[in-house]
Short mmCIF file of C-alpha atoms in Angstrom, two decimals:
data_model
loop_
_atom_site.label_atom_id
_atom_site.label_comp_id
_atom_site.label_asym_id
_atom_site.label_seq_id
_atom_site.Cartn_x
_atom_site.Cartn_y
_atom_site.Cartn_z
CA LYS Y 1 100.32 38.06 -168.45
CA ARG Y 2 98.67 39.52 -165.35
CA TYR Y 3 100.89 39.39 -162.25
CA GLU Y 4 99.02 38.29 -159.14
CA SER Y 5 101.12 40.35 -156.72
CA SER Y 6 100.57 43.71 -158.44
CA GLY Y 7 97.60 43.12 -160.72
CA ASN Y 8 99.56 44.65 -163.59
CA ILE Y 9 99.28 43.33 -167.14
CA VAL Y 10 102.54 42.89 -169.07
CA ILE Y 11 102.44 42.13 -172.82
CA HIS Y 12 105.29 39.71 -173.49
CA SER Y 13 104.49 39.06 -177.14
CA THR Y 14 101.87 39.97 -179.72
CA ASP Y 15 101.66 39.89 -183.50
CA VAL Y 16 100.35 43.44 -183.60
CA GLY Y 17 101.24 46.59 -181.66
CA ALA Y 18 99.42 46.94 -178.34
CA LYS Y 19 99.41 48.92 -175.09
CA VAL Y 20 97.77 48.58 -171.69
CA SER Y 21 95.56 51.23 -170.08
CA GLU Y 22 96.83 53.02 -166.96
CA ASP Y 23 94.33 51.19 -164.74
CA ASN Y 24 95.42 47.80 -166.16
CA THR Y 25 91.91 46.86 -167.28
CA THR Y 26 92.09 47.29 -171.07
CA ILE Y 27 94.45 46.25 -173.87
CA TYR Y 28 94.41 48.58 -176.91
CA LEU Y 29 95.53 47.21 -180.29
CA ASP Y 30 97.26 49.29 -182.94
CA VAL Y 31 95.85 49.47 -186.46
CA VAL Y 32 97.05 46.59 -188.63
CA ASP Y 33 98.05 47.32 -192.22
CA LYS Y 34 96.50 45.23 -194.99
CA GLN Y 35 98.72 42.45 -196.29
CA LEU Y 36 99.98 42.45 -199.86
CA ALA Y 37 97.83 40.69 -202.43
CA GLY Y 38 98.85 37.12 -203.18
CA ILE Y 39 100.59 36.71 -199.81
CA TYR Y 40 99.42 34.68 -196.81
CA ASP Y 41 100.63 33.67 -193.32
CA ILE Y 42 100.40 30.45 -191.32
CA ILE Y 43 100.27 30.51 -187.51
CA VAL Y 44 100.75 27.26 -185.58
CA ASN Y 45 99.84 27.20 -181.87
CA LYS Y 46 101.00 24.41 -179.55
CA VAL Y 47 98.30 23.96 -176.89
CA ASP Y 48 97.90 21.89 -173.73
CA ALA Y 49 94.86 19.72 -174.44
CA LYS Y 50 93.63 19.87 -170.82
CA THR Y 51 94.16 23.54 -169.91
CA GLY Y 52 93.85 25.16 -173.33
CA ASN Y 53 97.01 27.19 -172.62
CA LEU Y 54 99.85 27.63 -175.06
CA ILE Y 55 102.78 25.33 -174.26
CA GLU Y 56 105.45 27.97 -173.62
CA LYS Y 57 109.22 27.56 -173.29
CA ASN Y 58 108.94 23.87 -174.17
CA PRO Y 59 109.70 23.50 -177.88
CA ALA Y 60 108.14 21.01 -180.25
CA ASP Y 61 109.30 20.31 -183.80
CA ILE Y 62 106.74 20.59 -186.57
CA LYS Y 63 107.01 20.09 -190.31
CA LEU Y 64 104.52 21.40 -192.86
CA GLN Y 65 104.54 20.54 -196.56
CA LEU Y 66 102.38 21.35 -199.57
CA VAL Y 67 101.56 18.21 -201.56
CA GLU Y 68 100.24 18.60 -205.10
CA GLU Y 69 99.22 16.22 -207.87
CA ILE Y 70 100.76 17.56 -211.08
CA GLU Y 71 99.41 16.37 -214.43
CA THR Y 72 101.68 16.14 -217.46
CA ILE Y 73 100.22 15.77 -220.95
CA THR Y 74 102.40 14.35 -223.71
CA GLN Y 75 101.45 14.04 -227.38
CA THR Y 76 102.72 11.47 -229.84
CA ILE Y 77 101.85 10.55 -233.41
CA ASP Y 78 100.45 7.09 -234.03
CA PRO Y 79 102.70 5.70 -236.79
CA ASP Y 80 99.89 3.61 -238.26
CA THR Y 81 97.04 6.12 -238.35
CA GLY Y 82 98.85 9.46 -238.09
CA ASP Y 83 96.50 10.48 -235.28
CA VAL Y 84 97.70 12.55 -232.35
CA VAL Y 85 97.63 10.48 -229.15
CA GLU Y 86 97.59 12.25 -225.77
CA THR Y 87 98.94 10.57 -222.66
CA VAL Y 88 98.22 12.01 -219.21
CA THR Y 89 100.51 11.14 -216.31
CA THR Y 90 100.21 12.28 -212.70
CA ALA Y 91 103.06 12.83 -210.27
CA GLU Y 92 103.05 13.90 -206.63
CA VAL Y 93 105.15 16.99 -205.95
CA THR Y 94 106.04 18.00 -202.38
CA THR Y 95 107.03 21.57 -201.51
CA PRO Y 96 108.42 22.26 -198.00
CA ILE Y 97 106.68 25.14 -196.21
CA PHE Y 98 108.64 24.98 -192.95
CA GLU Y 99 110.32 22.59 -190.52
CA GLU Y 100 110.81 24.48 -187.27
CA SER Y 101 110.60 24.41 -183.49
CA THR Y 102 107.94 26.34 -181.63
CA ASP Y 103 109.16 29.58 -180.05
CA ASP Y 104 109.09 30.53 -176.35
CA TYR Y 105 105.40 31.38 -176.71
CA GLY Y 106 104.47 27.99 -178.19
CA ARG Y 107 104.04 29.20 -181.76
CA ILE Y 108 105.46 28.99 -185.25
CA ILE Y 109 104.67 31.93 -187.53
CA ALA Y 110 105.40 31.55 -191.24
CA LYS Y 111 104.95 34.94 -192.90
CA ASN Y 112 104.73 36.27 -196.45
CA LEU Y 113 104.13 32.95 -198.19
CA ASN Y 114 103.23 33.11 -201.87
CA ALA Y 115 99.65 32.05 -202.57
CA PRO Y 116 98.96 29.63 -205.43
CA THR Y 117 98.46 31.17 -208.85
CA LYS Y 118 95.33 29.13 -209.59
CA PRO Y 119 92.13 28.75 -207.52
CA GLY Y 120 91.51 25.34 -206.02
CA VAL Y 121 91.79 23.09 -202.98
CA TYR Y 122 95.38 22.51 -201.88
CA LYS Y 123 96.60 19.78 -199.54
CA TYR Y 124 99.03 20.59 -196.75
CA VAL Y 125 100.54 17.79 -194.65
CA LEU Y 126 101.56 18.49 -191.04
CA SER Y 127 103.84 16.25 -188.98
CA GLU Y 128 105.01 16.57 -185.38
CA THR Y 129 108.58 15.26 -185.38
CA LYS Y 130 109.19 15.99 -181.67
CA ALA Y 131 106.61 16.54 -178.95
CA PRO Y 132 107.16 19.01 -176.09
CA LYS Y 133 108.97 17.58 -173.07
CA ASP Y 134 106.65 15.61 -170.73
CA TYR Y 135 103.92 15.56 -173.40
CA ILE Y 136 102.57 12.74 -175.52
CA GLY Y 137 102.95 13.14 -179.29
CA ILE Y 138 99.88 13.74 -181.42
CA SER Y 139 97.85 10.72 -182.52
CA GLU Y 140 98.47 11.05 -186.27
CA ASN Y 141 101.83 10.65 -188.02
CA GLN Y 142 100.62 12.97 -190.77
CA VAL Y 143 97.65 15.33 -190.76
CA GLU Y 144 96.06 16.56 -193.98
CA ILE Y 145 94.87 20.17 -194.02
CA LEU Y 146 92.79 21.15 -197.05
CA VAL Y 147 92.97 24.85 -197.94
CA THR Y 148 90.74 26.46 -200.54
CA PHE Y 149 92.15 29.44 -202.42
CA ASP Y 150 89.96 31.56 -204.69
CA LEU Y 151 89.91 34.96 -206.39
CA ASN Y 152 87.98 37.80 -204.76
CA GLU Y 153 86.20 40.64 -206.54
CA ASN Y 154 89.56 42.36 -207.07
CA GLN Y 155 91.06 39.23 -208.63
CA GLU Y 156 93.29 38.73 -205.56
CA MET Y 157 94.02 35.19 -204.42
CA ILE Y 158 92.67 34.68 -200.89
CA ILE Y 159 91.93 31.85 -198.46
CA THR Y 160 88.22 30.98 -198.47
CA ASN Y 161 88.17 27.78 -196.42
CA VAL Y 162 90.43 25.61 -194.23
CA ALA Y 163 89.50 22.08 -193.11
CA VAL Y 164 91.36 19.29 -191.31
CA LYS Y 165 90.85 15.75 -192.62
CA ASP Y 166 90.32 12.97 -190.05
CA ALA Y 167 92.47 14.32 -187.20
CA VAL Y 168 91.97 14.20 -183.43
CA ASP Y 169 94.74 16.44 -182.11
CA VAL Y 170 94.87 19.12 -184.82
CA LYS Y 171 92.38 21.85 -185.69
CA ALA Y 172 92.70 24.54 -188.33
CA GLY Y 173 90.72 27.46 -189.62
CA LYS Y 174 90.80 30.72 -191.54
CA ALA Y 175 91.73 33.56 -189.19
CA SER Y 176 91.34 36.02 -192.08
CA LYS Y 177 91.39 35.90 -195.86
CA GLN Y 178 95.20 35.85 -195.71
CA ILE Y 179 95.91 33.99 -192.44
CA MET Y 180 95.59 30.27 -191.72
CA ASN Y 181 95.55 29.29 -188.04
CA ILE Y 182 96.54 25.76 -186.92
CA ILE Y 183 96.17 24.45 -183.35
CA VAL Y 184 98.12 21.34 -182.34
CA TYR Y 185 97.04 19.79 -179.04
CA ASN Y 186 99.30 17.71 -176.79
CA THR Y 187 98.39 15.81 -173.62
CA LEU Y 188 100.69 15.54 -170.61
CA ASP Y 189 101.93 12.04 -169.91
CA GLU Y 190 101.14 10.50 -166.53
CA GLU Y 191 104.39 11.69 -164.96
CA GLY Y 192 104.60 15.08 -166.68
CA SER Y 193 103.77 18.49 -165.28
CA SER Y 194 102.33 21.53 -166.97
CA THR Y 195 104.84 24.08 -168.29
CA LEU Y 196 102.44 26.99 -167.66
CA ALA Y 197 101.47 28.52 -164.35
CA ASP Y 198 97.75 28.84 -163.67
CA ASP Y 199 97.82 32.62 -164.02
CA GLU Y 200 99.54 32.61 -167.43
CA PHE Y 201 97.75 32.63 -170.74
CA GLY Y 202 98.55 33.11 -174.42
CA ILE Y 203 96.42 34.98 -176.94
CA ASP Y 204 96.95 35.43 -180.68
CA LEU Y 205 95.68 38.84 -181.76
CA ARG Y 206 95.64 39.01 -185.53
CA LYS Y 207 93.61 40.90 -188.09
#
């Protein structure tokens, strides 16, 4: 945040180490260590749809789940022919990723999540269970986020693509090969007021 009275920049929060130059014109970032193989992070940002600012000090509740279709193959012996008969059944399995409130900076950061063991496209389902105060909830009850995991040249599982399916108020993308970034937009209701001053802004600085 830059303070209007003094012109000074104060770093309230960042995901990496940082410092400000003596003349308050430049922010220097510390070197970020590489994440462990097979691990990934998810960053959710709550954003005012009109201003583009993070919705700070005004918590929202968000739930994220991984939904998978699991196939089970069973084999039986046909009593008449003696042939082996295979039966394939499919069941939907839901794994909770998190169900949390946004922090004072309008974010949820889920760190050190285990990547899938097999390459493929995985479906995550996001729900907003409580909107920020004075804001309208997002348009969709559930938002599907399709994440593609694949092996790189070192046989490490990484994120190669992130796409949101049929959503108006949610965007998502790959911030790096091990970081998924999700933006959830909310609109003030007619009687609400913005929770951020005009001179405040939020920036995610990640590798």
